XYZ file of C-alpha atoms in Angstrom:
565
model
C 14.280 -32.062 10.848
C 10.787 -31.112 11.754
C 10.239 -29.630 15.098
C 7.188 -29.683 17.023
C 8.028 -27.042 18.698
C 8.622 -24.217 14.998
C 7.674 -21.089 15.939
C 7.226 -18.410 13.132
C 8.000 -14.382 12.530
C 7.196 -12.977 9.849
C 8.836 -9.038 9.547
C 6.719 -7.920 7.369
C 8.472 -4.333 5.643
C 6.145 -1.961 3.973
C 7.284 -1.748 0.226
C 11.267 -2.554 1.176
C 12.944 -3.738 -1.946
C 16.423 -5.277 -3.037
C 18.039 -1.926 -4.183
C 17.959 -0.103 -1.133
C 18.927 -2.693 1.518
C 20.969 -5.355 -0.037
C 23.673 -1.493 -1.039
C 23.570 -0.947 3.437
C 23.648 -4.929 3.325
C 26.960 -4.843 1.869
C 28.320 -1.179 3.249
C 27.770 -3.862 6.929
C 24.628 -1.321 8.044
C 22.484 -3.913 8.484
C 24.618 -7.786 10.041
C 21.236 -8.574 10.277
C 19.576 -9.159 7.147
C 22.909 -10.088 5.918
C 23.373 -13.124 8.298
C 19.230 -14.142 7.849
C 20.589 -13.780 3.672
C 23.551 -15.502 3.916
C 22.480 -18.763 5.905
C 18.631 -19.003 4.044
C 16.807 -18.292 1.333
C 16.356 -15.107 -0.627
C 13.839 -14.513 -3.594
C 11.060 -11.908 -5.311
C 7.732 -11.574 -4.620
C 5.341 -10.438 -6.675
C 2.519 -7.684 -5.183
C -0.532 -7.884 -6.752
C -2.655 -5.676 -8.956
C -2.789 -3.359 -7.840
C 0.583 -3.795 -6.018
C -0.636 -0.918 -2.766
C -1.355 -1.459 0.129
C -4.872 -2.728 0.961
C -5.264 -5.270 -1.472
C -1.350 -6.539 -1.092
C -2.222 -7.391 3.088
C -5.718 -8.796 2.512
C -3.639 -10.801 -0.407
C -0.357 -12.211 1.926
C -2.753 -13.259 5.152
C -6.306 -15.244 2.869
C -3.916 -16.749 0.252
C -6.426 -15.062 -2.495
C -6.925 -12.900 -4.771
C -8.565 -10.271 -4.880
C -11.148 -11.070 -6.861
C -11.406 -13.273 -3.306
C -11.499 -11.294 -0.692
C -12.867 -8.497 -2.322
C -10.386 -5.704 -1.121
C -9.156 -3.517 -4.261
C -8.120 -0.784 -2.816
C -8.197 2.118 -0.050
C -12.360 2.170 -0.796
C -14.758 -0.410 -1.308
C -18.369 0.163 -2.706
C -20.706 -0.111 -1.275
C -23.794 -0.989 -3.219
C -26.509 -0.426 -0.820
C -25.567 3.011 0.180
C -24.397 3.955 -3.548
C -20.995 4.396 -2.461
C -17.027 4.004 -2.143
C -16.757 3.287 1.610
C -13.057 2.967 2.906
C -11.873 -0.385 3.438
C -11.506 -2.784 7.420
C -11.329 -6.722 8.167
C -14.794 -6.499 8.220
C -15.048 -5.433 3.882
C -13.312 -8.170 3.562
C -13.540 -11.710 3.067
C -11.911 -14.425 3.230
C -9.862 -15.930 6.812
C -6.828 -15.217 7.377
C -3.972 -17.129 7.985
C -4.505 -16.494 11.867
C -7.888 -17.527 12.355
C -7.042 -20.699 10.554
C -4.569 -20.732 13.415
C -6.863 -20.241 15.970
C -9.341 -23.475 14.723
C -6.231 -25.837 15.156
C -5.289 -24.171 19.017
C -1.912 -22.126 17.728
C -1.089 -18.723 19.273
C -0.156 -15.748 17.322
C 0.808 -12.552 17.262
C 0.206 -10.493 15.341
C 0.509 -6.677 14.914
C -0.315 -3.745 12.525
C -1.512 -4.940 9.502
C -3.578 -3.087 7.657
C -7.152 -4.204 7.052
C -7.974 -6.197 11.021
C -9.130 -3.188 11.891
C -12.731 -3.502 13.680
C -10.179 -6.379 15.530
C -11.513 -9.876 15.680
C -10.872 -12.048 18.808
C -8.397 -14.934 17.929
C -6.471 -17.783 19.987
C -3.353 -14.339 21.191
C -3.223 -10.883 21.322
C -3.825 -8.749 17.906
C -3.467 -5.005 17.319
C -4.866 -3.369 14.731
C -2.862 -1.280 11.215
C -3.156 2.193 10.082
C -6.632 1.944 8.808
C -7.367 2.684 12.593
C -9.968 5.689 12.691
C -8.381 7.853 15.157
C -10.064 8.099 18.680
C -11.164 4.062 17.858
C -10.506 2.725 22.147
C -11.270 -1.111 20.777
C -8.035 -1.579 18.222
C -6.587 -4.330 19.993
C -7.263 -8.201 20.885
C -6.757 -9.014 24.247
C -9.054 -5.356 24.818
C -6.898 -4.243 27.518
C -3.912 -4.627 25.741
C -4.564 -1.119 24.292
C -5.600 0.712 27.673
C -1.529 -1.135 28.581
C 0.043 0.032 25.787
C -1.637 3.709 26.030
C -0.094 3.746 29.688
C 3.367 3.271 28.085
C 3.529 5.075 26.077
C 1.281 7.567 25.789
C -0.623 6.779 22.711
C 0.150 3.599 20.373
C 1.356 4.811 16.649
C -1.234 3.269 13.842
C -0.635 6.532 12.453
C 2.019 9.862 11.763
C 1.061 12.627 13.088
C 2.755 15.127 10.843
C 2.887 13.616 7.552
C 2.848 16.224 3.993
C 4.275 15.624 0.921
C 6.429 18.767 1.229
C 8.852 17.301 4.485
C 10.670 15.981 0.710
C 11.218 20.224 0.467
C 11.768 21.470 3.448
C 14.674 20.345 6.216
C 11.994 21.563 9.648
C 9.225 19.545 8.682
C 11.710 16.396 7.225
C 13.416 16.258 10.763
C 10.108 16.126 12.458
C 8.809 12.932 9.991
C 12.088 11.777 10.027
C 11.145 12.009 14.151
C 7.734 10.571 14.239
C 9.514 7.416 12.202
C 11.961 7.145 14.319
C 8.961 6.380 17.473
C 6.993 4.711 15.162
C 8.792 2.165 14.329
C 10.905 1.667 17.647
C 7.231 1.600 19.735
C 6.331 -1.746 17.569
C 9.015 -3.323 17.486
C 9.503 -2.609 21.320
C 5.494 -4.335 21.650
C 6.168 -6.910 19.603
C 9.836 -7.944 21.756
C 7.152 -7.504 24.956
C 4.148 -8.965 23.500
C 6.620 -11.972 21.977
C 8.205 -12.698 25.605
C 5.246 -12.941 26.849
C 2.720 -14.735 25.250
C 5.303 -17.130 23.357
C 3.266 -17.881 20.414
C 2.903 -20.346 17.666
C 3.012 -17.826 14.398
C 3.881 -13.677 14.671
C 3.580 -11.157 12.352
C 4.846 -8.208 12.747
C 3.985 -4.588 10.049
C 6.476 -2.081 9.706
C 5.130 0.598 7.725
C 8.005 3.106 8.013
C 10.063 1.017 5.431
C 7.356 2.503 3.018
C 6.716 5.500 3.887
C 10.414 6.907 4.554
C 10.769 5.789 0.934
C 7.558 8.140 -0.637
C 9.434 11.087 0.528
C 12.921 11.178 0.794
C 13.633 8.545 -2.450
C 15.431 11.718 -3.770
C 17.128 12.341 -1.511
C 18.748 8.936 -1.605
C 18.484 8.320 -5.229
C 21.155 10.343 -7.056
C 19.881 8.802 -10.440
C 16.791 10.690 -9.643
C 15.566 14.418 -11.733
C 14.847 16.156 -8.269
C 17.952 15.266 -6.678
C 19.027 17.306 -3.622
C 23.559 16.845 -2.719
C 22.742 18.939 0.382
C 19.963 17.826 0.949
C 21.718 14.053 0.702
C 24.326 14.699 3.105
C 22.563 16.115 5.291
C 19.608 13.850 6.059
C 22.048 10.637 4.813
C 23.091 9.311 7.669
C 20.012 9.735 9.476
C 18.161 8.005 6.670
C 20.784 5.190 7.113
C 20.888 5.940 10.279
C 17.149 4.206 10.042
C 17.511 1.174 8.375
C 20.050 -0.033 10.927
C 18.041 0.648 13.539
C 15.086 -0.790 11.904
C 17.972 -4.003 11.013
C 19.194 -4.138 14.769
C 15.685 -4.779 16.236
C 14.776 -7.808 13.542
C 17.970 -9.333 14.867
C 16.543 -8.839 18.121
C 13.601 -10.685 17.420
C 15.449 -13.289 15.023
C 17.597 -14.200 18.949
C 13.995 -14.494 20.335
C 12.772 -17.082 17.787
C 15.560 -19.159 18.115
C 17.057 -23.044 16.887
C 12.808 -24.259 16.705
C 12.656 -21.037 14.823
C 11.262 -20.262 11.889
C 11.959 -15.509 10.274
C 11.153 -14.611 7.705
C 12.047 -11.084 6.082
C 8.971 -10.322 3.417
C 6.923 -6.730 1.560
C 4.119 -5.965 0.141
C 6.014 -4.764 -3.454
C 8.832 -3.048 -3.895
C 9.567 0.294 -4.947
C 11.488 2.543 -7.437
C 11.745 6.076 -8.315
C 9.223 8.502 -9.547
C 9.771 10.090 -12.356
C 6.688 11.635 -13.679
C 2.676 11.419 -13.647
C 0.148 9.698 -15.383
C -2.767 11.435 -15.112
C -5.496 9.040 -15.427
C -8.514 10.806 -15.593
C -7.461 13.683 -17.867
C -6.091 11.758 -20.483
C -9.474 10.348 -20.448
C -11.204 13.216 -20.927
C -8.890 14.378 -23.735
C -9.602 10.892 -25.550
C -13.917 11.477 -25.275
C -14.230 8.732 -22.519
C -15.566 11.180 -20.256
C -17.810 13.916 -21.135
C -19.018 16.330 -18.522
C -21.575 17.988 -18.122
C -23.217 20.316 -20.135
C -24.074 24.092 -18.719
C -22.577 26.837 -18.042
C -20.801 26.991 -14.724
C -18.797 23.575 -16.404
C -18.124 25.020 -19.100
C -16.864 27.817 -17.451
C -14.691 26.129 -15.471
C -13.461 23.527 -18.733
C -12.324 27.075 -20.382
C -10.230 27.553 -17.610
C -8.203 24.455 -17.041
C -7.550 24.776 -20.355
C -6.331 27.565 -20.235
C -4.020 26.019 -17.394
C -5.796 26.739 -14.429
C -5.051 23.103 -13.248
C -4.003 21.677 -10.488
C -0.231 20.982 -11.477
C 0.103 24.979 -12.717
C -2.070 25.954 -9.323
C 1.250 23.634 -7.435
C 3.723 24.772 -8.978
C 3.498 28.176 -8.934
C 2.422 28.248 -5.098
C 5.243 26.570 -4.283
C 7.281 28.787 -3.126
C 4.289 30.207 -1.122
C 3.253 27.016 -0.204
C 7.081 25.424 1.457
C 6.382 29.094 3.165
C 3.554 28.235 4.777
C 3.664 24.438 5.757
C 6.893 25.852 7.685
C 4.932 28.680 9.395
C 2.454 25.457 10.586
C 4.431 23.198 11.793
C 5.985 25.602 13.723
C 2.680 26.396 15.452
C 2.288 25.152 18.581
C 0.486 20.941 18.686
C 0.279 21.502 14.553
C 0.079 18.673 11.715
C 0.317 18.075 7.926
C -1.061 15.459 8.310
C -4.243 16.870 5.571
C -1.664 18.078 3.135
C -1.297 16.146 0.226
C 1.450 18.338 -1.943
C -0.949 19.578 -3.998
C -3.060 22.928 -4.542
C -6.810 22.542 -5.548
C -8.216 25.561 -5.893
C -13.000 25.967 -6.002
C -13.561 26.330 -9.404
C -11.826 23.499 -10.443
C -12.605 20.690 -12.630
C -14.544 17.868 -10.328
C -14.645 13.988 -11.261
C -17.228 13.241 -8.693
C -19.444 16.896 -9.398
C -18.742 17.695 -13.126
C -18.938 13.969 -15.022
C -22.525 13.511 -17.247
C -22.052 9.961 -16.169
C -24.998 8.815 -18.278
C -21.917 9.340 -21.180
C -18.627 9.259 -19.379
C -17.468 5.544 -20.936
C -14.935 4.889 -18.675
C -12.867 6.577 -15.149
C -10.134 6.152 -12.746
C -11.595 6.831 -9.224
C -8.958 6.951 -6.773
C -5.651 6.296 -6.315
C -3.575 4.278 -8.651
C -5.690 1.447 -9.096
C -6.249 1.362 -12.302
C -9.522 2.472 -15.328
C -12.859 1.620 -14.437
C -15.231 0.695 -17.074
C -18.803 2.803 -16.924
C -20.620 -0.381 -17.333
C -24.245 -0.776 -16.137
C -24.805 -2.949 -13.365
C -21.211 -1.973 -11.344
C -20.456 0.937 -11.857
C -23.110 3.422 -9.616
C -24.019 5.117 -12.293
C -23.495 2.606 -15.025
C -23.486 3.387 -18.834
C -22.052 1.017 -20.801
C -23.727 -1.919 -21.771
C -22.448 -5.850 -21.013
C -23.133 -5.761 -25.473
C -20.300 -3.261 -25.566
C -18.265 -3.485 -23.081
C -14.995 -5.309 -25.936
C -15.335 -2.370 -27.444
C -15.019 0.267 -25.037
C -11.759 -1.418 -23.713
C -10.221 -2.909 -25.947
C -10.293 1.308 -27.453
C -9.157 2.545 -24.362
C -5.728 -0.297 -24.354
C -5.374 0.763 -28.453
C -5.343 4.743 -27.584
C -3.044 3.957 -24.070
C -0.316 1.989 -26.432
C 0.473 5.424 -28.401
C 0.593 7.659 -25.237
C 4.032 9.425 -25.157
C 5.874 11.697 -22.673
C 5.720 14.729 -24.013
C 9.414 15.443 -22.151
C 11.531 12.134 -24.639
C 9.002 10.958 -27.246
C 8.840 7.853 -25.701
C 6.156 5.405 -25.499
C 5.486 5.098 -21.614
C 2.002 2.640 -20.322
C 2.620 0.123 -21.250
C 2.906 -2.585 -19.852
C -1.233 -2.108 -19.554
C -3.472 -5.560 -18.053
C -6.684 -6.545 -18.129
C -9.223 -7.394 -15.379
C -9.349 -11.309 -16.031
C -5.532 -10.991 -16.499
C -5.766 -9.252 -12.884
C -8.375 -11.437 -10.833
C -10.738 -14.189 -10.514
C -13.012 -15.358 -8.159
C -16.893 -14.291 -7.544
C -15.878 -9.552 -6.135
C -13.852 -9.484 -10.438
C -16.614 -7.352 -11.071
C -16.016 -5.193 -9.144
C -12.279 -4.393 -10.101
C -10.351 -2.508 -12.320
C -10.881 -3.533 -16.155
C -7.586 -1.954 -17.393
C -4.885 -1.019 -15.573
C -1.225 0.676 -17.123
C 1.589 -0.192 -14.978
C 4.496 1.621 -16.333
C 6.148 1.542 -12.893
C 9.624 0.468 -14.133
C 9.963 3.206 -16.005
C 9.473 5.959 -13.938
C 5.926 7.198 -14.876
C 2.394 6.535 -11.791
C -0.503 6.349 -12.967
C -2.697 8.100 -10.050
C -5.562 10.426 -10.243
C -5.296 12.887 -8.282
C -8.480 15.172 -8.007
C -10.195 14.106 -10.908
C -7.908 16.547 -13.426
C -4.962 16.919 -12.074
C -2.979 18.712 -15.402
C -3.742 19.316 -19.330
C -1.227 17.029 -20.275
C -1.630 13.792 -19.449
C 2.185 12.968 -18.443
C 3.552 15.695 -16.066
C 6.430 16.036 -14.323
C 6.029 15.014 -10.883
C 6.587 17.276 -7.962
C 5.351 15.356 -4.881
C 5.641 11.525 -4.535
C 9.573 10.900 -5.852
C 9.090 7.311 -4.848
C 6.910 4.477 -5.433
C 5.330 1.003 -5.811
C 6.479 -1.619 -7.584
C 4.994 -5.130 -8.394
C 8.816 -6.772 -6.734
C 9.038 -6.868 -3.318
C 11.245 -9.387 -0.997
C 11.799 -12.681 0.427
C 13.972 -14.001 2.773
C 13.774 -17.668 4.945
C 15.873 -18.430 7.540
C 16.157 -20.962 9.894
C 14.162 -24.631 10.733
C 12.934 -26.248 7.769
C 14.049 -23.279 4.866
C 16.539 -24.497 2.134
C 20.017 -22.791 2.857
C 21.182 -21.069 -0.141
C 17.634 -21.526 -1.662
C 16.241 -18.979 -4.291
C 12.880 -17.758 -5.355
C 10.522 -15.922 -7.162
C 7.364 -16.349 -5.954
C 4.005 -14.403 -4.658
C 2.768 -12.700 -2.061
C -0.338 -14.561 -1.901
C 2.469 -18.037 -1.881
C 3.174 -16.887 2.462
C 0.301 -17.944 3.936
C 0.042 -21.873 2.817
C 4.054 -21.426 3.397
C 3.225 -20.610 6.931
C 0.648 -23.294 7.000
C 2.547 -25.844 5.400
C 5.440 -25.269 8.403
C 3.119 -24.560 11.210
C 1.720 -28.573 10.078
C -2.163 -27.827 9.042
C -2.504 -28.369 5.589
C -3.338 -25.714 2.548
C -7.278 -24.543 2.162
C -7.857 -25.629 -1.505
C -9.231 -22.395 -2.464
C -6.040 -20.508 -1.620
C -4.128 -19.014 -5.168
C -1.308 -19.404 -3.627
C 1.129 -22.627 -3.771
C 3.181 -23.631 -1.020
C 7.578 -22.045 -1.458
C 8.997 -25.371 -1.523
C 11.908 -24.041 -3.349
C 12.422 -22.090 -0.560
C 12.264 -24.864 1.878
C 14.634 -27.171 3.428
C 14.247 -30.931 1.384
C 14.658 -32.934 3.741
C 10.739 -31.015 5.132
C 9.652 -31.738 2.511
C 10.537 -35.034 1.992
C 9.037 -36.270 5.349
C 6.430 -33.002 6.224
C 4.294 -33.930 1.993
C 1.968 -30.911 2.016
C -1.634 -31.346 2.246
C -4.857 -30.081 0.505
C -8.054 -29.413 2.523
C -11.189 -28.638 0.837
C -12.972 -25.887 2.905
C -16.845 -25.207 1.628
C -18.461 -21.795 0.357
C -17.312 -19.015 2.941
C -19.887 -16.441 5.079
C -20.105 -12.984 2.995
C -17.918 -10.596 3.830
C -20.736 -7.885 5.409
C -19.869 -3.700 4.604
C -19.856 -2.923 7.823
C -17.745 -1.220 11.073
C -17.631 1.593 11.059
C -19.164 4.481 11.595
C -19.687 7.335 8.863
C -17.685 10.086 11.242
C -14.378 7.223 10.753
C -15.564 6.972 7.684
C -14.520 10.349 7.004
C -11.547 10.686 9.361
C -9.789 7.908 7.468
C -10.806 10.239 3.806
C -9.522 12.302 5.291
C -6.327 10.897 6.119
C -6.015 8.759 3.205
C -6.544 12.189 1.403
C -3.582 13.411 3.468
C -1.049 10.741 2.213
C -2.256 11.115 -1.149
C -3.713 7.619 -1.463
C -7.586 8.636 -2.485
């Protein structure tokens, strides 16, 4: 039945995955999610390339692939300043779900979604996500909302203050991490309840980050098949980990009740999650294969000699790890200390550096940051491009063919597949700036990375810092007014924007890449309210502004601390 009073509650559990949720639902730890599934529709949502937070949530909110909204990773290239800048709402192109709702006179409550700082006025309320600079005062709309929440909670937890991959090896640090995780997400759920009661919005979008961070940090403590599984820590922390998921479930149940019979609840994730057993150091592989060329200077030759002899971040971390654990414990116990700038890897002076030691005039490909893939060093596209357009296909084909031969030295298995190409991943005006080649053997528990440029002499090496990481398949649940009972889907994250607009009675903009997820919607609704489309003109291109240089550097430091850069 079509209802003019339909409200939509969309809860984004970052990184939530069925292989974690379903066992807990069946064990009775998450009864509200089980109820939503049994009384509605379920399925998987494929993420986008790469399956990372900064690219995925803009795709959710715009219904577009990164080739259209322009965000491929935590950094966006600024052609004017010739450097990468942290992503923010002003470098993302395209209208969001709540922009369209504001234009239609409908109200929204948008909480914590990444890439929403600086905040923009909407019909309703908005709190920016974790890419908000520390010390920022203008992170809420209306502006007075920020003062209200700080007065009540002391601080609004945009970001972790105690963050370190070594929490996965230290009982003390793990407790600190879980304390803050619980405070962060309990606060966000409570703020959502409070503002929902106050505003009664047509659309609510709540982003919960803790599910992602918990799985990154402590996956090896609740995955018995992981090579780093620790039964002692699993026994100590298992109940607390279970309690966190139960807490999330209880709040989701409370929010669902608030939506009422006329409402519809979605629970989604931007990507899935799974174990990480090995890293693939893309830059070390590109150096070995001759696609990266180092400067021919005495200093760089000496650094390369040390690297050949084993003076690498990976070996330094492995040898220093017992001392690092002890030092981080002391640091954690020190007054007012934070762990936010530790990435779990040790970088010493004199090690090879991607930014300082590469001869860009001869380098044909590189991996700039995070795990976003391999970039051809194309003329006119990359900051120091050396590959002319006429040689692009030759270079890319050579990379793909050699990646197919990449083996894990411990197991002997070929591990680079699947390999994705730019034109298969993206389309739109920003496509040239995206990665050109992306190996994603995530289902094989291998994670392509480029930490610090050249982490290891052997491109494939055992992971000792990040035991869980992203997979492509996220989740979706739909329950309530307009949802099909017993429906199933395997859709895409970009399908959520057109689906939500349709359910709220709006036409779907024809420049969206996503589609309405009809298979999880009530057939009677679809019959009574046909999907409408709206032609849109060219939207204003995003401006590469929004943050001061100081804010950008502060964000870069925090993203380095999380291992994202």
